[in-house]
Amino acid sequence: MSDDELIWRIAGGSGDGIDSTSQNFAKALMRSGLNVFTHRHYPSRIRGGHTYVEIRAAENEVQSRGDGYNFLLALGDSFARNPQEEAYYGNEEIKPLSENLDELRDGGIIVYDEGLVDEDEVADLDLEKRAEENDWHVFPVDLRGLAKEHGREVMRNTAGVGVTAALLDMDLEHIEDLMADAMGGDVLEANLDILHEAYETTSEEYDFEHDLRAPVGDHDTEQALLSGSNAIAYGAIDAGCRFIAGYPMTPWTDVFTILSQNFPDMGGVSEQVEDEIAAAALAVGASHAGVKAMSGSSGGGFALMSEPLGLAEMTETPLVLVESMRAGPSTGMPTKPEQADLEFVLYTSQGDSQRVVFAPGNIEEAYEQTRLAFEIAWDYQIPAIIIYDQKLSGENANVDVEFFDREPKPDLGATLTEEELKEAAHDNSGKFQRFQHEGENGVSPRSLPGQKGGRFLATGNEHSPVGHIEEDPDNRVNQMDRRLEKLEAIRTELDDEYESTQTYFGDDDADYGIVTWGSSQGAVEEAVARLNEQGHSVKGLSVSDMLPFPKTEVTEFLESVDEAMVVEMNATAQFRGHIQRELGRFGEKLTSLLKYNGNPFEPAEVVEGYEVNIADEEREPTAQVRIEPAAGD
Amino acid sequence: MSAFNAIGDEREIDRDEFTPGVEPQPTWCPGCGDFGVLKALKQALPEAGKTPEEVLTVTGIGCSGKLNSYLDTYGFHTIHGRSLPVARAAKLANPELEVIAAGGDGDGYGIGGNHWIHTARENHDMTYIVFNNEIFGLTKGQTSPTSPKGHKSKTQPSGSAKTPLRPLSMSLNAGASYVARTAAVNPNQAKEIIKEAIEHDGFAHIDFLTQCPTWNKDARQYVPYVDVQESDDYDFDVHDRKEGAEMMRETEDVLNEGTVLTGRYFVDDDRPSYQQEKKAVGEMPEEPLAERYFDDDAEWERSYDLLERHT
């Protein structure tokens, strides 16, 4: 862990502009040359309720939210207050100051809005004493008053940013630029006045005894700040996807929204429909007619999609679905991340159903694997699913702009042109043998409705080579074997023609392994680095290919270590179970570190899990995590 | 050269082209009304100038779902109740396809009821034929959403306590711009109505009465029928929503009493289809989206162009 990092937490009420303010501030930090990573915590309600965003900024690479934070900007919750009568309404009083102190690091800075945070609340906190104990530096500022004086009360966020900049000795240039991009006229003037006054007043009124200053960084190339949802949407665009159908559900809505907003400009079609069964069925219909299509949802909505998912598999219609996990079962915790839909996504749908499943672990992987999912789905005429979670969906980090500089790939894969159809196999009545048994790699190329010479029937029933319902035993076995062959072929292609989509970190010859998947990757990567700095011998593997499973890679990794800990955000060790089922071994070697309280792993929790679990320390972990011993223990 | 040359192919089309060459014979029971739909479609499609390869028939599950096994067009036999979402997306992806969805009363009015309401509401440009025999056939005779009240079946042995659904009124209220009822026993009318539905720009819903001689022996065989357009007893304007609604109501009332009224009930030629509406607001390209993948000159926008807002 670099000491030279800022983890800035802005806390307040949902609907108070916490998200937009933090986005802008993160961008300003990025523009100043720093690497940034954001973590968003919000309740399932529109207005009011405690919300915060953390921005971690450092010169070095940042892959996770980090541990705790060192700067709190507590804005107060304006929606817990009736603006006319200064009285609380609703039944919940949110305290962005007192609720956020637990994880504030020693030596940290607190700025709170004296104009909105109750005096009683501060008194109850015994803030002075606690500040002294923890070496906190407390700055009460009347942000609300300052904002009102120059503009409107909502602009208190700007005042908070101004105070932050002063306390951290930051240049205002990037913040001013971003404001000028986002607004104009009187609103911009008022915000700039507030920003400057907050900056100057703070600089003049306070002596800075704290050590924390904004870190300094310098990027060689231009950076873009985007979320995992942006990356998935952009990966789809570059893969040639031009049709999306969906039903709103957190957190999948982000991808749906981004594509809905961009498609009109690029000739794509977006459909918000009556339910998720329809959504996935529409994607199947569009794909059948010759457009690269996707749909998606979160757990509860994805449940409805298991029907069309199986239909796509049986009719060999290419399809990409995204599944953005949130805590379950049922509607669970709508705005909290979990990695507990893995088994559901691997096995949902009846019969010997097959699909490809990718689980990207960070923003770059989200983009890459979305592109890959489309490529595989259309080349092999099989549903491909991207499984990720609320954490990856909503977190923002900077990515080198050049990373995205590559050509679109609108290729329809194993789809014939009319010229090619003339040469293709037809039956005696002239019907195209769409599902012929002799497909290469299990794939028989398809035609599209409206093409000359390509007439066939697609059906969810077992069918003959031209697509007619057929229950002949030989045909059944041939068709089933051919469909099953696809996963083997895909595994071979992924191994041979692509760089591994698995991510490795640490020394190759380390003794211990930490295995993870999806969005827990960043925290594990940092933890591995820290453990090695502390003198342990640890390496990490983050698996992205859930199906077909990278058996060789995972086997080699697990054979090379004495023991391994599987880190995932669920209560039933689903990924560990998946590894053991796929490999048929390693039960005695794998322990689990599980977290399912609604918050993602912090690196220190993984370090602690390792210490307790693998280094055999005789203690219980302090964090809200659970250790599941190996089968042999 | 277009990638979809079968579309818009103008030539003399023999109705036999719609009959599969070496395909299985229909598995429908002797006397089944479903034969009537098949025959009417085979007659109507060539008359509407459609070639087999520019037509996509999308079906659900049940006896009705086998329609496109016996009708040689491009076909998609989907799952129970889901023909409409598959069909309407195919039409959005390639609006030049002639998309016909078909299903049964259990399939379309029961499990697929939600999709039906919304497809009608949005007025997607397509034809929807519901084989209404007032029974679940292929699952062997259970009560369906259109079975009469008191109908006895294996799953409602004491007689159904449910009032039957009113498909015509439902469709009208949901927003369909063409609503008609015909019957397998009236082949000429069936053919004409299907042809009109194909030519109609918007959601054309045909409630097609198909007798089930096996499981619905008590059901009226839909004869004698009355064609409301031909009969002097009925005089209403099919372009008038209120008069159409009145007529539908009466039709649905008397069907329960054993009188079969068929014909067109509501035709709205002025309401733009969903595809037109979507183009008008700029949410759908003028050219068929599916064509773009075969156009070597197409400029594919890429995400790199969108990054500026993130820097």
Coordinates of N, CA, C and O in Angstrom, one line a residue, chain A residues 120-222:
Chain A
D120 N -26.5 18.9 17.7 CA -26.7 17.8 18.7 C -25.9 16.6 18.2 O -25.4 15.8 19.0
E121 N -26.0 16.3 16.9 CA -25.3 15.1 16.4 C -23.8 15.2 16.7 O -23.2 14.2 17.1
V122 N -23.3 16.4 16.5 CA -21.8 16.6 16.7 C -21.5 16.4 18.2 O -20.6 15.7 18.6
A123 N -22.4 17.0 19.0 CA -22.2 16.9 20.5 C -22.2 15.4 20.9 O -21.4 14.9 21.7
D124 N -23.2 14.7 20.4 CA -23.4 13.2 20.8 C -22.2 12.4 20.4 O -21.9 11.4 21.0
L125 N -21.5 12.9 19.4 CA -20.4 12.1 18.8 C -19.2 12.1 19.7 O -18.3 11.3 19.6
D126 N -19.1 13.1 20.5 CA -17.8 13.3 21.3 C -16.7 13.4 20.3 O -15.6 12.8 20.4
L127 N -16.9 14.2 19.3 CA -16.0 14.3 18.1 C -14.6 14.8 18.5 O -13.6 14.2 18.1
E128 N -14.6 15.8 19.4 CA -13.3 16.3 19.8 C -12.4 15.2 20.4 O -11.2 15.1 20.0
K129 N -13.0 14.4 21.3 CA -12.2 13.4 22.0 C -11.7 12.3 21.0 O -10.5 12.0 20.9
R130 N -12.7 11.9 20.1 CA -12.3 10.9 19.1 C -11.3 11.4 18.2 O -10.4 10.7 17.7
A131 N -11.4 12.7 17.8 CA -10.4 13.3 16.9 C -9.0 13.3 17.5 O -8.0 12.9 16.8
E132 N -9.0 13.6 18.8 CA -7.7 13.6 19.4 C -7.1 12.2 19.5 O -5.9 12.0 19.1
E133 N -7.9 11.2 19.8 CA -7.4 9.8 19.9 C -6.9 9.3 18.6 O -5.9 8.6 18.5
N134 N -7.6 9.7 17.5 CA -7.2 9.2 16.2 C -6.4 10.1 15.3 O -6.2 9.9 14.1
D135 N -6.0 11.2 15.9 CA -5.3 12.3 15.2 C -6.1 12.7 13.9 O -5.5 12.9 12.8
W136 N -7.4 12.8 14.1 CA -8.2 13.4 13.0 C -8.1 14.9 13.0 O -8.0 15.5 14.1
H137 N -8.3 15.5 11.9 CA -8.3 16.9 11.7 C -9.7 17.4 11.3 O -10.1 17.0 10.2
V138 N -10.4 18.1 12.1 CA -11.8 18.4 11.9 C -12.1 19.8 11.4 O -11.6 20.7 12.0
F139 N -12.8 20.0 10.3 CA -13.1 21.3 9.8 C -14.6 21.5 9.6 O -15.1 21.0 8.6
P140 N -15.2 22.1 10.6 CA -16.7 22.4 10.3 C -16.8 23.7 9.5 O -16.2 24.7 9.8
V141 N -17.5 23.6 8.4 CA -17.6 24.7 7.5 C -19.1 24.8 7.1 O -19.8 23.8 6.9
D142 N -19.6 26.1 7.1 CA -21.0 26.3 6.7 C -21.2 26.2 5.2 O -21.3 27.3 4.5
L143 N -21.1 25.0 4.6 CA -21.1 24.9 3.2 C -22.5 25.3 2.6 O -22.6 26.0 1.6
R144 N -23.5 25.0 3.4 CA -24.9 25.3 2.9 C -25.0 26.8 2.9 O -25.6 27.4 1.9
G145 N -24.6 27.5 3.9 CA -24.7 29.0 4.0 C -23.9 29.6 2.8 O -24.4 30.6 2.2
L146 N -22.7 29.1 2.6 CA -21.9 29.6 1.6 C -22.5 29.5 0.2 O -22.5 30.4 -0.6
A147 N -23.1 28.3 0.0 CA -23.8 28.0 -1.3 C -25.0 29.0 -1.5 O -25.2 29.5 -2.5
K148 N -25.8 29.1 -0.4 CA -27.0 30.0 -0.5 C -26.6 31.4 -0.8 O -27.3 32.1 -1.5
E149 N -25.5 31.9 -0.2 CA -25.1 33.2 -0.4 C -24.8 33.6 -1.8 O -25.1 34.7 -2.3
H150 N -24.2 32.6 -2.5 CA -23.8 32.9 -3.9 C -24.7 32.3 -5.0 O -24.6 32.6 -6.1
G151 N -25.6 31.4 -4.6 CA -26.4 30.7 -5.6 C -27.5 30.0 -4.9 O -28.4 30.6 -4.3
R152 N -27.5 28.7 -5.0 CA -28.6 27.9 -4.4 C -28.0 26.9 -3.4 O -26.8 26.5 -3.6
E153 N -28.9 26.4 -2.6 CA -28.4 25.5 -1.5 C -27.8 24.3 -2.1 O -26.8 23.7 -1.5
V154 N -28.3 23.8 -3.2 CA -27.7 22.5 -3.8 C -26.3 22.6 -4.1 O -25.6 21.6 -4.3
M155 N -25.8 23.9 -4.3 CA -24.4 24.0 -4.7 C -23.4 23.8 -3.6 O -22.2 24.1 -3.7
R156 N -23.9 23.4 -2.4 CA -23.0 23.1 -1.3 C -22.0 22.1 -1.6 O -20.9 22.0 -1.0
N157 N -22.3 21.2 -2.6 CA -21.3 20.2 -3.0 C -20.1 20.9 -3.5 O -19.0 20.5 -3.3
T158 N -20.3 21.9 -4.3 CA -19.2 22.7 -4.9 C -18.4 23.3 -3.8 O -17.1 23.3 -3.9
A159 N -19.1 23.8 -2.8 CA -18.3 24.4 -1.7 C -17.5 23.3 -1.0 O -16.3 23.6 -0.7
G160 N -18.0 22.1 -0.9 CA -17.3 21.0 -0.3 C -16.0 20.7 -1.1 O -15.0 20.4 -0.5
V161 N -16.2 20.7 -2.4 CA -15.0 20.4 -3.3 C -14.0 21.5 -3.1 O -12.8 21.3 -3.1
G162 N -14.4 22.8 -3.0 CA -13.5 23.9 -2.8 C -12.7 23.8 -1.5 O -11.5 23.9 -1.5
V163 N -13.4 23.4 -0.5 CA -12.7 23.2 0.8 C -11.7 22.1 0.7 O -10.6 22.1 1.2
T164 N -12.1 21.0 0.1 CA -11.3 19.8 -0.1 C -10.0 20.2 -0.9 O -8.9 19.9 -0.4
A165 N -10.2 21.0 -2.0 CA -9.0 21.4 -2.8 C -8.0 22.2 -1.9 O -6.8 22.1 -2.0
A166 N -8.6 23.1 -1.1 CA -7.7 24.0 -0.3 C -7.0 23.1 0.7 O -5.7 23.3 0.9
L167 N -7.7 22.2 1.4 CA -7.0 21.4 2.4 C -6.0 20.5 1.9 O -5.0 20.1 2.5
L168 N -6.1 20.1 0.6 CA -5.2 19.1 0.0 C -4.2 19.8 -0.9 O -3.3 19.2 -1.5
D169 N -4.3 21.2 -0.9 CA -3.4 22.0 -1.7 C -3.4 21.6 -3.2 O -2.4 21.3 -3.8
M170 N -4.6 21.5 -3.7 CA -4.8 21.1 -5.1 C -5.1 22.4 -5.9 O -5.6 23.3 -5.5
D171 N -4.7 22.2 -7.2 CA -4.9 23.3 -8.2 C -6.4 23.2 -8.6 O -7.0 22.1 -8.7
L172 N -7.1 24.3 -8.7 CA -8.5 24.3 -9.1 C -8.8 24.2 -10.6 O -9.9 24.0 -11.0
E173 N -7.7 24.3 -11.3 CA -7.8 24.4 -12.8 C -8.7 23.3 -13.4 O -9.7 23.5 -14.1
H174 N -8.4 22.0 -13.0 CA -9.2 20.9 -13.6 C -10.7 20.9 -13.2 O -11.6 20.6 -13.9
I175 N -10.9 21.3 -11.9 CA -12.2 21.4 -11.4 C -13.0 22.4 -12.2 O -14.2 22.2 -12.6
E176 N -12.4 23.6 -12.4 CA -13.0 24.7 -13.1 C -13.4 24.2 -14.5 O -14.5 24.5 -15.0
D177 N -12.4 23.6 -15.2 CA -12.7 23.1 -16.5 C -13.9 22.2 -16.6 O -14.7 22.3 -17.5
L178 N -13.9 21.3 -15.7 CA -15.0 20.3 -15.7 C -16.4 21.0 -15.5 O -17.4 20.6 -16.1
M179 N -16.4 22.0 -14.6 CA -17.6 22.7 -14.3 C -18.0 23.5 -15.6 O -19.2 23.5 -16.0
A180 N -17.0 24.0 -16.3 CA -17.4 24.8 -17.5 C -17.9 23.8 -18.6 O -18.8 24.2 -19.4
D181 N -17.4 22.6 -18.6 CA -18.0 21.6 -19.5 C -19.4 21.3 -19.2 O -20.2 21.0 -20.1
A182 N -19.7 21.2 -17.9 CA -21.0 20.7 -17.5 C -22.1 21.7 -17.4 O -23.3 21.4 -17.5
M183 N -21.8 23.0 -17.3 CA -22.8 24.0 -17.1 C -22.4 25.3 -17.8 O -21.2 25.4 -18.3
G184 N -23.3 26.3 -17.7 CA -22.9 27.6 -18.3 C -23.7 28.7 -17.7 O -24.5 28.5 -16.7
G185 N -23.5 29.9 -18.1 CA -24.2 31.0 -17.7 C -24.2 31.3 -16.2 O -23.1 31.1 -15.6
D186 N -25.3 31.7 -15.7 CA -25.3 32.1 -14.2 C -25.0 31.0 -13.3 O -24.4 31.2 -12.3
V187 N -25.4 29.8 -13.7 CA -25.2 28.6 -12.9 C -23.7 28.4 -12.7 O -23.1 28.1 -11.6
L188 N -23.0 28.5 -13.8 CA -21.5 28.3 -13.8 C -20.9 29.4 -13.0 O -20.0 29.1 -12.1
E189 N -21.3 30.6 -13.2 CA -20.7 31.8 -12.4 C -20.9 31.5 -10.9 O -20.0 31.7 -10.2
A190 N -22.1 31.2 -10.6 CA -22.4 31.0 -9.1 C -21.5 29.9 -8.6 O -20.9 30.0 -7.5
N191 N -21.4 28.8 -9.3 CA -20.6 27.6 -8.8 C -19.1 28.0 -8.7 O -18.5 27.6 -7.7
L192 N -18.6 28.8 -9.7 CA -17.2 29.2 -9.6 C -17.0 30.1 -8.4 O -16.0 30.0 -7.7
D193 N -18.0 31.0 -8.2 CA -17.8 31.9 -7.0 C -17.8 31.1 -5.7 O -16.9 31.4 -4.8
I194 N -18.6 30.1 -5.6 CA -18.7 29.3 -4.4 C -17.4 28.5 -4.3 O -16.8 28.4 -3.2
L195 N -16.9 27.9 -5.4 CA -15.7 27.2 -5.4 C -14.5 28.0 -4.8 O -13.8 27.6 -3.9
H196 N -14.4 29.2 -5.4 CA -13.3 30.1 -5.0 C -13.4 30.6 -3.6 O -12.4 30.6 -2.9
E197 N -14.6 30.9 -3.2 CA -14.8 31.5 -1.9 C -14.5 30.4 -0.8 O -13.8 30.6 0.2
A198 N -14.9 29.2 -1.1 CA -14.7 28.0 -0.2 C -13.2 27.8 -0.1 O -12.6 27.6 1.0
Y199 N -12.5 27.8 -1.2 CA -11.1 27.6 -1.3 C -10.3 28.6 -0.5 O -9.5 28.3 0.4
E200 N -10.7 29.9 -0.8 CA -9.9 31.0 -0.1 C -10.2 31.1 1.4 O -9.3 31.2 2.2
T201 N -11.5 31.0 1.7 CA -11.8 31.1 3.1 C -11.1 30.0 3.9 O -10.6 30.2 5.0
T202 N -11.1 28.8 3.4 CA -10.5 27.7 4.1 C -9.0 27.9 4.2 O -8.4 27.8 5.3
S203 N -8.4 28.4 3.1 CA -6.9 28.6 3.2 C -6.6 29.7 4.2 O -5.6 29.6 4.9
E204 N -7.5 30.7 4.3 CA -7.2 31.8 5.2 C -7.5 31.5 6.6 O -6.7 31.9 7.5
E205 N -8.6 30.8 6.8 CA -9.1 30.7 8.2 C -8.4 29.6 9.0 O -8.4 29.6 10.2
Y206 N -7.9 28.6 8.3 CA -7.3 27.4 9.1 C -5.8 27.3 9.0 O -5.2 27.6 7.9
D207 N -5.2 26.8 10.0 CA -3.8 26.4 10.0 C -3.9 24.9 9.6 O -4.6 24.1 10.3
F208 N -3.2 24.5 8.6 CA -3.2 23.1 8.3 C -2.1 22.3 9.0 O -0.9 22.4 8.8
E209 N -2.6 21.5 10.0 CA -1.6 20.7 10.7 C -1.6 19.2 10.2 O -0.8 18.4 10.7
H210 N -2.4 18.9 9.3 CA -2.5 17.6 8.7 C -1.4 17.3 7.7 O -0.9 18.3 7.1
D211 N -1.1 16.0 7.5 CA 0.0 15.7 6.5 C -0.6 15.4 5.2 O 0.2 15.3 4.2
L212 N -1.9 15.1 5.1 CA -2.5 14.6 3.8 C -2.5 15.7 2.8 O -3.0 16.8 3.0
R213 N -1.9 15.5 1.7 CA -1.9 16.4 0.5 C -2.3 15.6 -0.7 O -2.1 14.3 -0.7
A214 N -2.8 16.2 -1.7 CA -3.2 15.5 -2.9 C -1.9 14.9 -3.5 O -0.9 15.5 -3.6
P215 N -2.0 13.6 -3.8 CA -0.8 12.9 -4.4 C -0.6 13.6 -5.8 O -1.4 14.2 -6.4
V216 N 0.6 13.3 -6.3 CA 1.0 13.8 -7.6 C 1.2 12.7 -8.6 O 1.8 11.7 -8.3
G217 N 0.6 12.8 -9.8 CA 0.8 11.7 -10.8 C 1.0 12.4 -12.1 O 0.7 13.6 -12.3
D218 N 1.3 11.5 -13.1 CA 1.5 12.1 -14.4 C 1.3 10.9 -15.4 O 2.1 10.0 -15.5
H219 N 0.2 11.0 -16.2 CA 0.0 10.0 -17.2 C 0.7 10.3 -18.5 O 0.8 11.5 -18.9
D220 N 1.2 9.3 -19.1 CA 1.9 9.5 -20.4 C 0.9 9.7 -21.5 O 1.1 10.3 -22.5
T221 N -0.3 9.1 -21.4 CA -1.3 9.1 -22.5 C -2.6 9.5 -21.9 O -2.8 9.6 -20.7
E222 N -3.5 9.9 -22.8 CA -4.8 10.3 -22.4 C -5.6 9.2 -21.7 O -5.6 8.1 -22.2

